């Protein structure tokens, strides 16, 4: 292939989707060039182009129909005559040329009509032959070959010849006239001079014809209207849904869902830390691929499942992995896309979405952030029926009206299952609720292994050992947090021009994620720096001598984020807490404020965040956990952050009692901390002075200053997982899910026609 042909073809196809008609013309000339250069490969290049761009498909099809490519086809298919038959059958009948696509038909018919009109107007229309008045008089009127004259639009005159006296070229003759009156006078004068009597004079007929000037005058208006329609299609209402409908305001009621087949690269091997949820999702895919396995036992295929859990735990990632491995169409849509400014759009889009799902069955439909459309009805509508309620009602009807024989499984994801409508959550719509919580230490190790794969680590680091160590240092981290830690470690290594990522980089990344950006350039006055040192020393010493406090890993007086100091602890992998454990945590949190009061006789604003945490813990113990004798064994929901509470679920007397008991609990913890730090005053001072000297202390420094901690503690991965049944996650599959994404049964042998079709679709040369 010649270089100019390749360049022109590449430029034209890259610009097709950006520049409409102009790019189509460029593609037209590129195809002509390519056809002239390499006629035998024209078909193959065209196949690869129109697979990607709708405009290219329309224009290419027009070229194939209108250009004489018979010789090209013969050259391409001469080696195997079956290729031509299979080619047309595969491309046209099996959907490569989307005849059923409304937009494709519109583009193709419009293009065909336009080029047909242009071809007729400029090439096929008989334009006649223009002559002068003198030539008309001497060459035709004087010879008596004219039958009559036809004045057209009062602008020019057609000469109609007598039968049998038409010129050899067969064209009619015409000449321009200035005005009708002048023409009539000149004609009368010419006939008098030629001696033509009155009864033999030429009859003059007046007519009106359309010569295309009206259409040309309308062209600017048509272009403006077309541009406006194009902009409406490219606007918010028409964005994100190429290839379906006209787009814009004309398709505002059509779904914005995307059908994914082979576009997703995420696989289940890229998802870790939620093995139970993975098994549930694998089973849904197995329902679609092998329904007989369940129907033989009388089981019905579940209609849907909802994925719930905190942010960053992998709900959407699990859905992406399902799309990447399901081998069935995967339709995805966001819950907020159902709601627009127009009334009735939401229900219409829900209907269109499920029509699309039924057409692609068996398939999986995933609605992300379904709480945008699935909130409980009857709240905040101020007496009116909201658009969100109408959309939810339509969604309920569509899901409940599903027949399991349609083989469509609906998955949904949300962070707020508590606000969803009960009718949406009932069995029959979402049969299963799959909770994906923060990973445990084994899950975090598996997630670290996934994210460590593409990283270039130091030669001394073993990925499995590093993953386990990092899992022990990151309790409470979600999958998104772990991915962020690995990425931050790589960025830190690149910042220091390191050849590989070391363990120190990972430790710095954990500190960056937990505490925020280190601000070494922030200037603190000596008095403020001393206050911060004693504040952090109070936290460290209180936690060191309290049995249920979390083990200390590092303490620093270098500002990070909003705080002027930073302490890193290693919380236990624990799901149940006693009253004594919570009290020890409160005392450790109050250690900074108590140290300020003991050593300086005053308090500062630096303990604001500590007091906030202590207050939240105290209210949770009394209001939610029932850990107060006077309030009793009751539990009330505390308002979420930023949530407005119009009325409390308890009386004013109970509210006053709760407030009193919260103050008493915090006072008890404060006095206990004061007593502890007064006893350990020398230790606090030693830690503070060392902090002023080194700015950062780790666990070894604390052991040197205070001695070994008087309580047993766990710090390694092996210690944490001891007695839990193994060192790693259990990833074994049940027998029924061994081939969960494959259809069971004998493999069908590929026929010759199918083999040829596959080769054509893959772009294999003939």
XYZ file of C-alpha atoms in Angstrom:
766
model
C 0.000 0.000 0.000
C 1.364 3.441 -0.888
C 2.192 5.808 1.982
C -0.082 8.671 0.773
C -3.002 6.260 0.640
C -2.361 5.024 4.186
C -1.969 8.578 5.511
C -5.095 9.886 3.833
C -7.156 6.881 4.919
C -5.928 7.204 8.529
C -6.621 10.940 8.722
C -10.056 10.554 7.210
C -11.192 7.734 9.512
C -9.869 9.503 12.610
C -11.877 12.612 11.755
C -15.102 10.929 10.713
C -16.738 11.109 14.129
C -15.672 14.730 14.719
C -16.624 16.632 11.618
C -19.729 15.205 10.000
C -20.117 15.924 6.265
C -16.669 17.443 5.687
C -14.998 14.341 7.124
C -17.267 12.140 5.035
C -16.079 13.907 1.884
C -12.495 13.402 3.016
C -13.222 9.718 3.519
C -14.798 9.585 0.038
C -11.640 10.866 -1.637
C -9.501 8.618 0.574
C -11.480 5.607 -0.592
C -11.056 6.662 -4.249
C -7.288 7.042 -3.747
C -7.063 3.731 -1.954
C -9.199 2.027 -4.590
C -6.942 3.268 -7.378
C -3.761 2.326 -5.458
C -4.761 -1.130 -4.224
C -8.048 -2.281 -5.681
C -7.722 -5.826 -4.397
C -7.624 -4.822 -0.732
C -10.359 -2.211 -0.875
C -12.961 -4.527 0.643
C -10.808 -5.489 3.645
C -9.888 -1.901 4.536
C -13.505 -0.858 4.211
C -14.606 -3.621 6.591
C -12.201 -2.473 9.299
C -13.291 1.159 8.876
C -17.055 0.795 8.940
C -16.930 -1.482 11.983
C -15.965 1.553 14.075
C -17.766 4.570 12.585
C -21.429 4.878 11.625
C -20.732 7.686 9.135
C -18.094 5.500 7.503
C -20.523 2.608 7.224
C -23.133 4.819 5.545
C -20.650 6.405 3.162
C -18.869 3.169 2.398
C -22.149 1.447 1.607
C -23.009 4.313 -0.733
C -19.646 3.891 -2.486
C -20.118 0.142 -2.785
C -23.533 0.663 -4.361
C -22.701 3.598 -6.643
C -19.142 2.852 -7.816
C -18.347 0.169 -10.397
C -16.491 -2.246 -8.150
C -17.351 -5.384 -10.070
C -13.778 -5.954 -11.175
C -12.553 -5.304 -7.611
C -14.951 -7.893 -6.249
C -13.827 -10.415 -8.838
C -10.185 -9.881 -7.886
C -10.924 -10.228 -4.169
C -13.026 -13.362 -4.359
C -11.482 -15.204 -7.309
C -9.525 -17.599 -5.052
C -12.602 -18.861 -3.245
C -16.043 -18.078 -4.700
C -17.645 -18.940 -1.360
C -16.072 -15.833 0.164
C -18.332 -13.443 -1.714
C -21.507 -15.238 -0.654
C -20.416 -15.555 2.980
C -19.128 -11.963 2.982
C -22.466 -10.466 1.979
C -24.430 -12.871 4.190
C -22.217 -12.161 7.211
C -22.036 -8.375 6.802
C -25.609 -7.622 5.791
C -27.817 -10.371 7.188
C -25.901 -10.843 10.456
C -25.839 -7.199 11.428
C -22.441 -5.741 10.494
C -24.401 -3.314 8.289
C -27.160 -2.309 10.739
C -30.245 -2.129 8.505
C -32.451 -2.191 11.609
C -30.729 0.889 13.017
C -33.003 3.891 12.592
C -30.123 6.342 12.626
C -28.166 4.313 10.071
C -31.118 4.241 7.686
C -31.612 7.994 8.083
C -27.953 8.747 7.357
C -27.782 6.360 4.432
C -31.013 7.497 2.758
C -30.136 11.170 3.273
C -26.689 10.639 1.776
C -28.051 8.633 -1.133
C -30.708 11.274 -1.866
C -28.178 14.088 -1.673
C -25.643 12.473 -3.985
C -28.348 11.334 -6.403
C -29.656 14.909 -6.622
C -26.157 16.306 -7.106
C -25.377 13.710 -9.774
C -28.597 14.413 -11.645
C -28.305 18.196 -11.428
C -24.704 18.443 -12.561
C -24.233 15.380 -14.784
C -27.483 13.784 -15.999
C -29.760 16.771 -16.604
C -30.057 17.959 -20.204
C -28.945 21.569 -20.024
C -29.509 22.362 -23.718
C -27.266 24.579 -25.873
C -27.153 28.347 -25.568
C -27.125 30.482 -28.729
C -27.206 34.212 -29.422
C -30.138 36.112 -30.872
C -28.269 36.534 -34.143
C -27.548 32.798 -34.398
C -31.192 32.037 -33.682
C -32.441 34.359 -36.409
C -29.926 33.351 -39.073
C -29.487 29.668 -38.220
C -32.991 28.577 -37.275
C -35.685 31.197 -37.859
C -34.562 31.984 -41.405
C -34.395 28.269 -42.315
C -37.956 27.604 -41.123
C -37.070 24.713 -38.793
C -38.703 26.241 -35.710
C -42.148 25.041 -34.650
C -42.703 27.406 -31.704
C -40.930 29.365 -28.991
C -41.364 28.783 -25.247
C -40.601 31.664 -22.861
C -39.527 30.085 -19.542
C -39.821 32.102 -16.333
C -39.640 35.326 -18.475
C -35.856 34.890 -18.477
C -34.926 32.728 -21.447
C -36.529 31.187 -24.534
C -36.547 27.541 -25.562
C -36.556 26.862 -29.292
C -38.917 23.994 -30.140
C -38.073 22.503 -33.536
C -40.528 21.170 -36.080
C -40.890 17.367 -36.274
C -38.018 15.810 -38.175
C -35.897 18.955 -38.106
C -34.202 18.484 -34.689
C -30.407 19.117 -34.700
C -28.070 16.125 -34.888
C -26.849 16.458 -31.278
C -30.435 16.171 -30.050
C -30.109 19.084 -27.593
C -32.655 21.828 -27.413
C -31.537 25.396 -28.088
C -32.152 28.388 -25.860
C -31.163 32.038 -25.580
C -31.492 34.706 -22.907
C -33.816 37.686 -23.169
C -33.622 41.009 -21.415
C -37.365 41.472 -21.058
C -40.481 39.994 -22.593
C -41.520 43.251 -24.311
C -38.127 43.688 -25.951
C -38.144 40.049 -27.045
C -41.602 40.357 -28.650
C -40.622 43.545 -30.531
C -37.369 42.025 -31.782
C -39.165 38.827 -32.862
C -41.794 40.782 -34.768
C -39.126 42.894 -36.473
C -37.088 39.825 -37.423
C -40.100 38.059 -38.930
C -41.043 41.168 -40.933
C -37.508 41.386 -42.319
C -37.634 37.707 -43.283
C -41.019 38.179 -44.958
C -42.918 35.852 -42.729
C -46.628 36.603 -42.970
C -48.972 36.787 -39.985
C -50.506 33.335 -40.330
C -47.025 31.714 -40.568
C -45.462 33.582 -37.708
C -44.127 31.541 -34.756
C -46.460 31.004 -31.801
C -44.991 32.079 -28.449
C -45.854 30.072 -25.314
C -45.154 31.242 -21.746
C -44.315 28.683 -19.016
C -42.851 28.448 -15.534
C -40.254 25.826 -14.562
C -38.202 25.133 -11.457
C -34.497 25.165 -12.240
C -33.178 24.480 -8.739
C -32.586 28.094 -7.803
C -35.300 27.905 -5.145
C -33.601 24.911 -3.583
C -30.259 26.709 -3.668
C -31.822 29.722 -1.972
C -33.172 27.433 0.750
C -29.772 25.817 1.326
C -28.589 28.322 4.016
C -31.811 27.801 5.971
C -31.479 24.025 5.739
C -27.847 24.203 6.866
C -28.759 26.348 9.883
C -31.561 23.976 10.898
C -29.263 20.995 10.432
C -26.592 22.628 12.567
C -29.106 23.295 15.356
C -30.312 19.693 15.256
C -26.714 18.491 15.331
C -25.973 20.649 18.389
C -29.114 19.363 20.116
C -27.920 15.836 19.465
C -24.485 16.645 20.860
C -26.009 18.362 23.913
C -26.611 16.901 27.405
C -29.829 15.174 26.389
C -28.202 13.379 23.480
C -24.748 12.650 24.797
C -23.445 9.248 25.704
C -25.620 7.104 23.498
C -24.059 6.737 20.043
C -25.787 4.529 17.576
C -29.298 4.412 19.064
C -31.976 6.737 17.829
C -31.666 10.334 16.665
C -30.385 11.655 19.993
C -30.993 15.044 21.580
C -34.505 16.239 22.280
C -35.894 13.689 19.827
C -34.744 10.779 21.990
C -34.954 12.255 25.468
C -37.159 9.346 26.502
C -34.751 6.687 25.263
C -32.397 4.959 27.653
C -28.801 6.107 27.998
C -27.641 2.600 28.887
C -24.545 1.148 27.258
C -24.313 -2.439 26.047
C -20.847 -3.831 26.776
C -19.584 -6.985 25.155
C -15.789 -7.065 24.838
C -14.838 -3.550 25.967
C -14.087 -4.370 29.631
C -10.600 -5.580 30.581
C -11.373 -6.166 34.294
C -11.554 -9.851 35.225
C -12.407 -11.684 38.436
C -8.704 -12.244 39.054
C -8.492 -8.451 39.495
C -11.097 -8.538 42.295
C -10.032 -9.732 45.747
C -11.110 -9.408 49.347
C -14.765 -10.311 48.715
C -14.735 -13.999 47.822
C -18.260 -14.671 49.095
C -19.700 -11.898 46.934
C -17.711 -13.173 43.941
C -19.270 -16.616 44.381
C -22.758 -15.082 44.411
C -22.071 -13.143 41.207
C -20.488 -16.174 39.521
C -23.630 -18.114 40.327
C -25.778 -15.487 38.609
C -23.668 -15.802 35.461
C -23.939 -19.581 35.709
C -27.739 -19.190 35.871
C -27.651 -17.551 32.453
C -25.125 -19.888 30.847
C -26.443 -23.185 32.275
C -30.075 -22.749 33.367
C -30.788 -26.464 32.947
C -28.505 -27.244 35.911
C -30.997 -25.451 38.178
C -34.248 -26.127 36.326
C -33.705 -29.891 36.566
C -33.954 -29.519 40.348
C -37.049 -27.314 40.129
C -35.179 -24.117 41.032
C -36.117 -20.756 39.560
C -33.506 -18.315 38.354
C -33.281 -15.306 40.732
C -34.393 -12.086 39.115
C -31.808 -9.821 40.673
C -29.353 -8.961 43.403
C -28.375 -5.702 45.052
C -24.784 -5.023 46.096
C -24.506 -2.951 49.267
C -21.637 -1.788 51.414
C -19.443 1.202 52.279
C -17.787 3.251 49.525
C -14.640 1.814 47.997
C -15.264 -1.836 48.847
C -15.558 -3.004 45.227
C -19.247 -3.023 44.253
C -18.779 -1.364 40.872
C -15.474 -3.183 40.316
C -17.262 -6.492 40.861
C -19.850 -5.476 38.279
C -17.083 -4.561 35.812
C -15.455 -7.944 36.353
C -18.813 -9.589 35.698
C -19.041 -7.692 32.417
C -15.514 -8.750 31.523
C -16.051 -12.469 32.111
C -19.750 -13.204 31.731
C -19.643 -13.934 27.963
C -23.150 -12.477 27.807
C -24.177 -8.888 26.987
C -23.734 -6.567 29.969
C -25.942 -3.467 30.077
C -24.926 -0.705 32.470
C -26.700 2.501 33.469
C -26.439 5.008 36.317
C -29.424 5.639 38.561
C -29.210 9.405 38.105
C -29.535 9.064 34.316
C -33.242 8.285 34.666
C -33.995 11.739 36.070
C -34.112 14.769 33.759
C -35.767 18.170 33.765
C -38.632 16.903 31.565
C -41.672 15.236 33.115
C -42.143 11.624 32.058
C -38.569 11.083 30.914
C -37.688 8.772 33.817
C -40.465 6.189 33.282
C -39.894 6.292 29.526
C -36.197 5.562 29.959
C -36.946 2.691 32.335
C -39.305 1.145 29.773
C -36.763 1.562 26.990
C -34.026 0.086 29.194
C -35.936 -3.122 29.802
C -36.924 -3.381 26.135
C -33.206 -3.208 25.346
C -32.489 -5.871 27.979
C -35.092 -8.256 26.556
C -33.686 -7.828 23.053
C -30.211 -8.798 24.283
C -31.313 -11.697 26.528
C -29.655 -13.603 28.045
C -27.888 -10.622 29.587
C -27.008 -8.862 32.834
C -28.411 -5.409 33.615
C -26.455 -3.343 36.156
C -27.932 -0.166 37.713
C -25.231 1.712 39.610
C -26.165 4.055 42.493
C -29.766 2.901 42.427
C -30.563 5.031 45.495
C -30.851 8.027 43.126
C -34.090 6.572 41.772
C -35.064 3.993 44.413
C -35.577 6.197 47.488
C -38.549 5.558 49.737
C -41.780 7.073 48.488
C -43.896 9.583 50.349
C -41.143 11.785 51.801
C -40.386 15.364 50.901
C -42.859 15.642 48.035
C -45.000 18.315 49.752
C -48.263 16.765 48.630
C -47.285 16.232 44.998
C -46.212 13.126 43.168
C -42.566 13.551 42.227
C -40.911 12.455 39.028
C -38.650 10.198 41.084
C -41.700 8.338 42.422
C -43.063 7.834 38.910
C -39.708 6.479 37.779
C -39.540 4.144 40.780
C -43.078 2.892 40.128
C -42.163 2.108 36.525
C -39.020 0.296 37.681
C -41.069 -1.785 40.135
C -43.545 -2.746 37.423
C -40.830 -3.689 34.930
C -38.955 -5.854 37.425
C -42.063 -7.529 38.782
C -43.398 -8.166 35.283
C -40.278 -10.063 34.265
C -40.643 -13.635 33.203
C -37.665 -15.738 34.287
C -37.680 -17.336 30.841
C -36.369 -14.044 29.432
C -32.999 -14.784 31.106
C -32.289 -11.227 32.266
C -30.594 -10.754 35.643
C -30.724 -7.311 37.268
C -27.839 -6.217 39.498
C -27.732 -2.923 41.393
C -25.249 -1.140 43.615
C -25.733 1.368 46.431
C -24.036 2.730 49.551
C -27.365 3.510 51.245
C -29.636 0.455 51.382
C -31.462 1.963 54.374
C -33.114 4.651 52.215
C -34.350 2.297 49.482
C -38.059 1.611 49.082
C -39.145 -1.693 50.708
C -41.072 -2.656 47.579
C -37.837 -2.541 45.613
C -35.970 -4.715 48.103
C -38.505 -7.518 48.410
C -37.883 -11.005 46.968
C -39.226 -11.210 43.457
C -37.414 -8.051 42.479
C -34.059 -8.208 44.205
C -34.011 -11.773 45.496
C -30.581 -11.434 47.060
C -28.859 -8.701 49.024
C -25.085 -9.088 48.824
C -23.189 -7.094 51.439
C -19.600 -6.194 50.534
C -17.905 -4.858 53.650
C -14.369 -3.681 54.327
C -11.927 -6.571 53.818
C -10.380 -8.395 56.755
C -6.632 -8.902 57.048
C -6.658 -11.873 54.651
C -8.741 -9.934 52.168
C -6.403 -6.944 52.386
C -3.428 -9.218 51.697
C -5.193 -10.553 48.586
C -5.988 -7.025 47.423
C -2.387 -5.938 47.932
C -1.246 -8.902 45.809
C -3.519 -7.729 42.988
C -2.267 -4.139 43.076
C 1.385 -5.142 43.484
C 1.373 -7.091 40.192
C 2.181 -4.186 37.840
C 4.577 -2.422 40.250
C 8.343 -2.615 39.917
C 9.502 -3.608 43.402
C 12.968 -3.732 44.880
C 14.748 -7.035 44.233
C 14.919 -7.745 47.968
C 11.133 -7.561 48.362
C 8.922 -10.616 48.015
C 5.442 -9.629 46.848
C 3.617 -12.127 49.038
C 5.587 -11.180 52.155
C 5.154 -7.473 51.424
C 1.402 -7.913 50.853
C 0.979 -9.615 54.222
C 3.009 -6.980 56.049
C 1.076 -4.128 54.444
C -2.210 -5.889 55.279
C -1.219 -5.926 58.958
C -0.414 -2.188 58.839
C -3.691 -1.127 57.198
C -6.622 -2.219 59.405
C -9.936 -0.773 58.300
C -8.707 0.083 54.789
C -11.085 -0.519 51.898
C -10.043 -1.819 48.498
C -9.967 1.728 47.113
C -7.696 2.834 49.982
C -5.297 -0.040 49.275
C -5.190 0.816 45.570
C -4.435 4.404 46.549
C -1.610 3.289 48.871
C 0.059 1.267 46.094
C -0.261 4.128 43.638
C 1.077 6.646 46.171
C 4.074 4.386 46.835
C 4.877 4.353 43.118
C 4.491 8.149 42.928
C 6.762 8.674 45.936
C 9.407 6.411 44.381
C 9.192 8.328 41.102
C 9.427 11.634 42.982
C 12.794 10.551 44.412
C 13.998 9.069 41.067
C 14.232 5.586 42.559
C 14.841 2.615 40.290
C 12.306 0.492 42.198
C 9.713 0.797 44.953
C 10.967 -0.064 48.439
C 9.178 -0.868 51.684
C 9.927 2.634 52.953
C 7.928 4.075 50.076
C 4.918 1.957 51.065
C 5.166 3.092 54.696
C 5.290 6.719 53.559
C 2.276 6.091 51.333
C 0.271 4.687 54.272
C 1.108 7.782 56.327
C 0.114 9.968 53.373
C -3.275 8.269 53.050
C -4.008 8.241 56.807
C -2.633 11.593 57.936
C -2.483 13.667 54.793
C 0.346 15.586 53.190
C 3.415 16.185 55.338
C 4.050 19.931 55.765
C 7.714 20.257 56.648
C 7.760 23.892 55.565
C 4.968 24.981 57.935
C 6.541 27.321 60.508
C 5.518 26.841 64.167
C 6.538 29.177 66.945
C 8.768 27.501 69.578
C 6.005 27.745 72.179
C 3.456 26.156 69.817
C 5.887 23.405 68.860
C 6.468 22.615 72.545
C 2.712 22.462 73.166
C 2.255 20.075 70.225
C 5.101 17.868 71.509
C 3.553 17.513 74.986
C 0.101 16.993 73.438
C 1.327 14.074 71.302
C 3.391 12.714 74.217
C 0.214 12.649 76.329
C -1.548 10.534 73.681
C 1.411 8.174 73.353
C 1.982 7.600 77.079
C -1.729 7.186 77.856
C -2.073 4.569 75.117
C 1.122 2.816 76.225
C -0.171 2.156 79.747
C -3.852 1.436 78.944
C -4.552 -2.234 78.291
C -7.232 -1.863 75.629
C -5.691 1.046 73.731
C -4.346 0.403 70.229
C -0.577 -0.253 69.945
C 1.446 2.780 68.859
C 3.467 2.596 65.638
C 4.695 6.151 65.160
C 4.256 9.618 66.647
C 5.350 12.863 64.994
C 5.128 16.621 65.536
C 5.547 17.371 61.822
C 2.207 18.870 60.669
C 0.088 16.684 58.381
C -3.153 17.735 56.760
C -5.159 19.881 59.163
C -3.398 18.598 62.293
C -0.219 19.945 63.846
C 0.822 16.478 65.036
C 0.318 12.908 63.942
C 0.161 9.522 65.637
C -0.239 6.169 63.877
C -1.751 3.231 65.751
C -2.396 -0.389 64.868
C -6.041 -1.188 65.696
C -6.966 -4.796 66.361
C -9.003 -6.898 63.953
C -11.997 -6.712 66.275
C -15.744 -6.616 65.714
C -17.051 -6.605 69.328
C -16.078 -4.041 71.968
C -16.727 -4.017 75.702
C -17.483 -0.994 77.829
C -13.972 -1.129 79.330
C -12.340 -1.177 75.896
C -14.297 1.863 74.743
C -13.421 3.703 77.964
C -9.693 3.046 77.427
C -9.960 4.433 73.899
C -11.643 7.576 75.232
C -8.889 8.024 77.833
C -6.164 7.694 75.197
C -7.931 10.262 73.011
C -8.134 12.716 75.946
C -4.430 12.256 76.777
C -3.355 15.274 74.710
C -5.743 17.732 76.380
C -4.822 16.394 79.853
C -1.067 16.729 79.139
C -1.525 20.376 78.100
C -3.368 21.116 81.331
C -0.779 19.313 83.527
C 2.381 20.844 82.025
C 1.188 24.310 80.977
C -1.805 24.950 83.223
C -3.907 25.923 80.238
C -5.721 24.308 77.329
C -5.621 25.112 73.605
C -7.767 24.587 70.519
C -5.547 21.703 69.396
C -7.801 19.144 71.099
C -10.925 19.985 69.084
C -10.808 16.820 66.973
C -10.089 14.704 70.082
C -13.127 16.111 71.894
C -15.306 15.468 68.849
C -14.281 11.800 68.744
C -14.820 11.387 72.491
C -18.278 12.980 72.302
C -19.330 10.704 69.425
C -18.100 7.636 71.310
C -19.947 8.653 74.484
C -23.234 9.261 72.651
C -22.890 5.936 70.795
C -22.374 4.030 74.069
C -25.426 5.583 75.728
C -27.861 6.081 72.817
C -27.057 3.123 70.547
C -25.284 0.436 72.569
C -27.355 0.620 75.780
C -24.264 0.848 78.037
C -25.771 3.207 80.622
C -27.788 2.077 83.630
C -29.934 5.219 83.924
C -30.905 5.451 80.237
C -31.418 1.695 80.127
C -31.230 -1.057 77.550
C -32.509 0.998 74.624
C -31.091 1.908 71.229
C -31.903 4.946 69.115
C -30.481 5.863 65.714
C -28.045 8.750 65.743
C -28.339 11.239 62.850
C -25.774 10.866 60.090
C -23.332 13.646 59.375
C -25.105 16.447 57.517
C -28.537 14.877 58.052
C -31.307 17.120 59.358
C -33.409 15.675 62.195
C -36.878 17.188 62.511
C -37.875 15.221 65.600
C -36.106 12.865 67.993
C -37.456 9.380 68.708
C -37.434 10.045 72.465
C -38.875 12.624 74.853
C -37.268 15.845 76.070
C -36.741 14.318 79.501
C -34.854 11.401 77.955
C -32.808 13.832 75.854
C -31.775 15.776 78.975
C -30.883 12.527 80.740
C -28.764 11.407 77.764
C -26.894 14.735 77.694
C -26.227 14.509 81.434
C -24.928 10.948 81.227
C -22.693 11.808 78.256
C -21.080 14.612 80.263
C -20.635 12.311 83.250
C -19.000 9.609 81.102
C -16.576 12.067 79.502
C -15.755 13.557 82.925
C -15.022 10.078 84.290
C -12.668 9.346 81.382
C -10.983 12.751 81.795
C -10.355 12.249 85.519
C -9.005 8.739 84.896
C -6.602 10.100 82.285
C -5.496 12.894 84.621
C -4.690 10.368 87.338
C -2.714 8.159 84.898
C -0.613 10.982 83.426
C 0.112 12.508 86.825
C 1.598 9.150 87.811
C 3.546 8.960 84.529
C 4.559 12.629 84.393
C 8.322 11.918 84.001
C 7.622 9.523 81.120
C 5.495 12.140 79.350
C 8.286 14.687 79.705
C 10.913 12.270 78.338
C 8.803 11.502 75.271
C 8.063 15.199 74.673
C 11.729 16.200 74.876
C 12.733 13.406 72.486
C 10.010 14.566 70.090
C 11.354 18.122 70.182
C 14.770 16.686 69.386
C 13.922 14.124 66.646
C 10.376 15.233 65.562
C 9.455 11.600 64.722
C 9.476 8.603 67.097
C 8.740 5.004 66.174
C 7.954 2.005 68.353
C 11.633 1.243 69.042
C 12.150 4.760 70.416
C 9.143 4.329 72.692
C 10.492 1.020 74.000
C 13.841 2.697 74.683
C 12.175 5.515 76.657
C 9.359 3.643 78.436
C 10.379 -0.003 78.353
C 8.291 -2.839 76.963
C 4.541 -2.278 76.959
C 3.067 -4.108 79.973
C 0.381 -5.824 77.836
C 0.587 -8.471 75.123
C -0.057 -7.159 71.625
C -0.203 -8.469 68.075
C 1.711 -6.765 65.289
C 2.463 -9.314 62.531
C 0.255 -10.907 59.896
C 0.911 -14.394 61.241
C -0.158 -13.366 64.748
C -3.374 -11.813 63.482
C -4.452 -14.806 61.361
C -3.476 -17.444 63.904
C -6.425 -19.717 64.642
C -8.534 -18.447 61.698
C -8.209 -21.565 59.537
C -5.358 -20.675 57.179
C -2.927 -18.015 56.061
C -4.838 -16.868 52.957
C -8.386 -16.416 51.719
C -10.312 -19.510 50.740
C -10.819 -19.117 46.978
C -12.012 -22.641 46.133
C -15.162 -22.904 44.015
C -18.081 -25.282 44.641
C -18.418 -28.186 42.226
C -21.370 -26.574 40.471
C -19.351 -23.443 39.637
C -16.189 -25.044 38.269
C -17.067 -23.915 34.729
C -19.298 -21.040 35.773
C -18.851 -18.901 32.621
C -18.995 -21.713 30.047
C -21.916 -23.528 28.494
C -21.833 -27.227 29.291
C -22.337 -29.849 26.638
C -20.477 -31.127 23.629
C -18.545 -28.551 21.653
C -20.178 -27.881 18.276
C -17.775 -28.209 15.357
C -17.348 -25.041 13.300
C -18.724 -25.273 9.779
C -16.963 -23.979 6.663
C -19.374 -21.044 6.355
C -18.853 -20.101 10.003
C -15.079 -20.343 9.602
C -15.099 -18.033 6.569
C -17.404 -15.583 8.364
C -15.093 -15.538 11.388
C -12.074 -14.870 9.156
C -13.832 -11.990 7.406
C -14.960 -10.478 10.709
C -11.428 -10.703 12.106
C -9.941 -8.929 9.096
C -7.952 -11.971 7.886
C -6.507 -11.386 4.356
C -7.863 -13.501 1.502
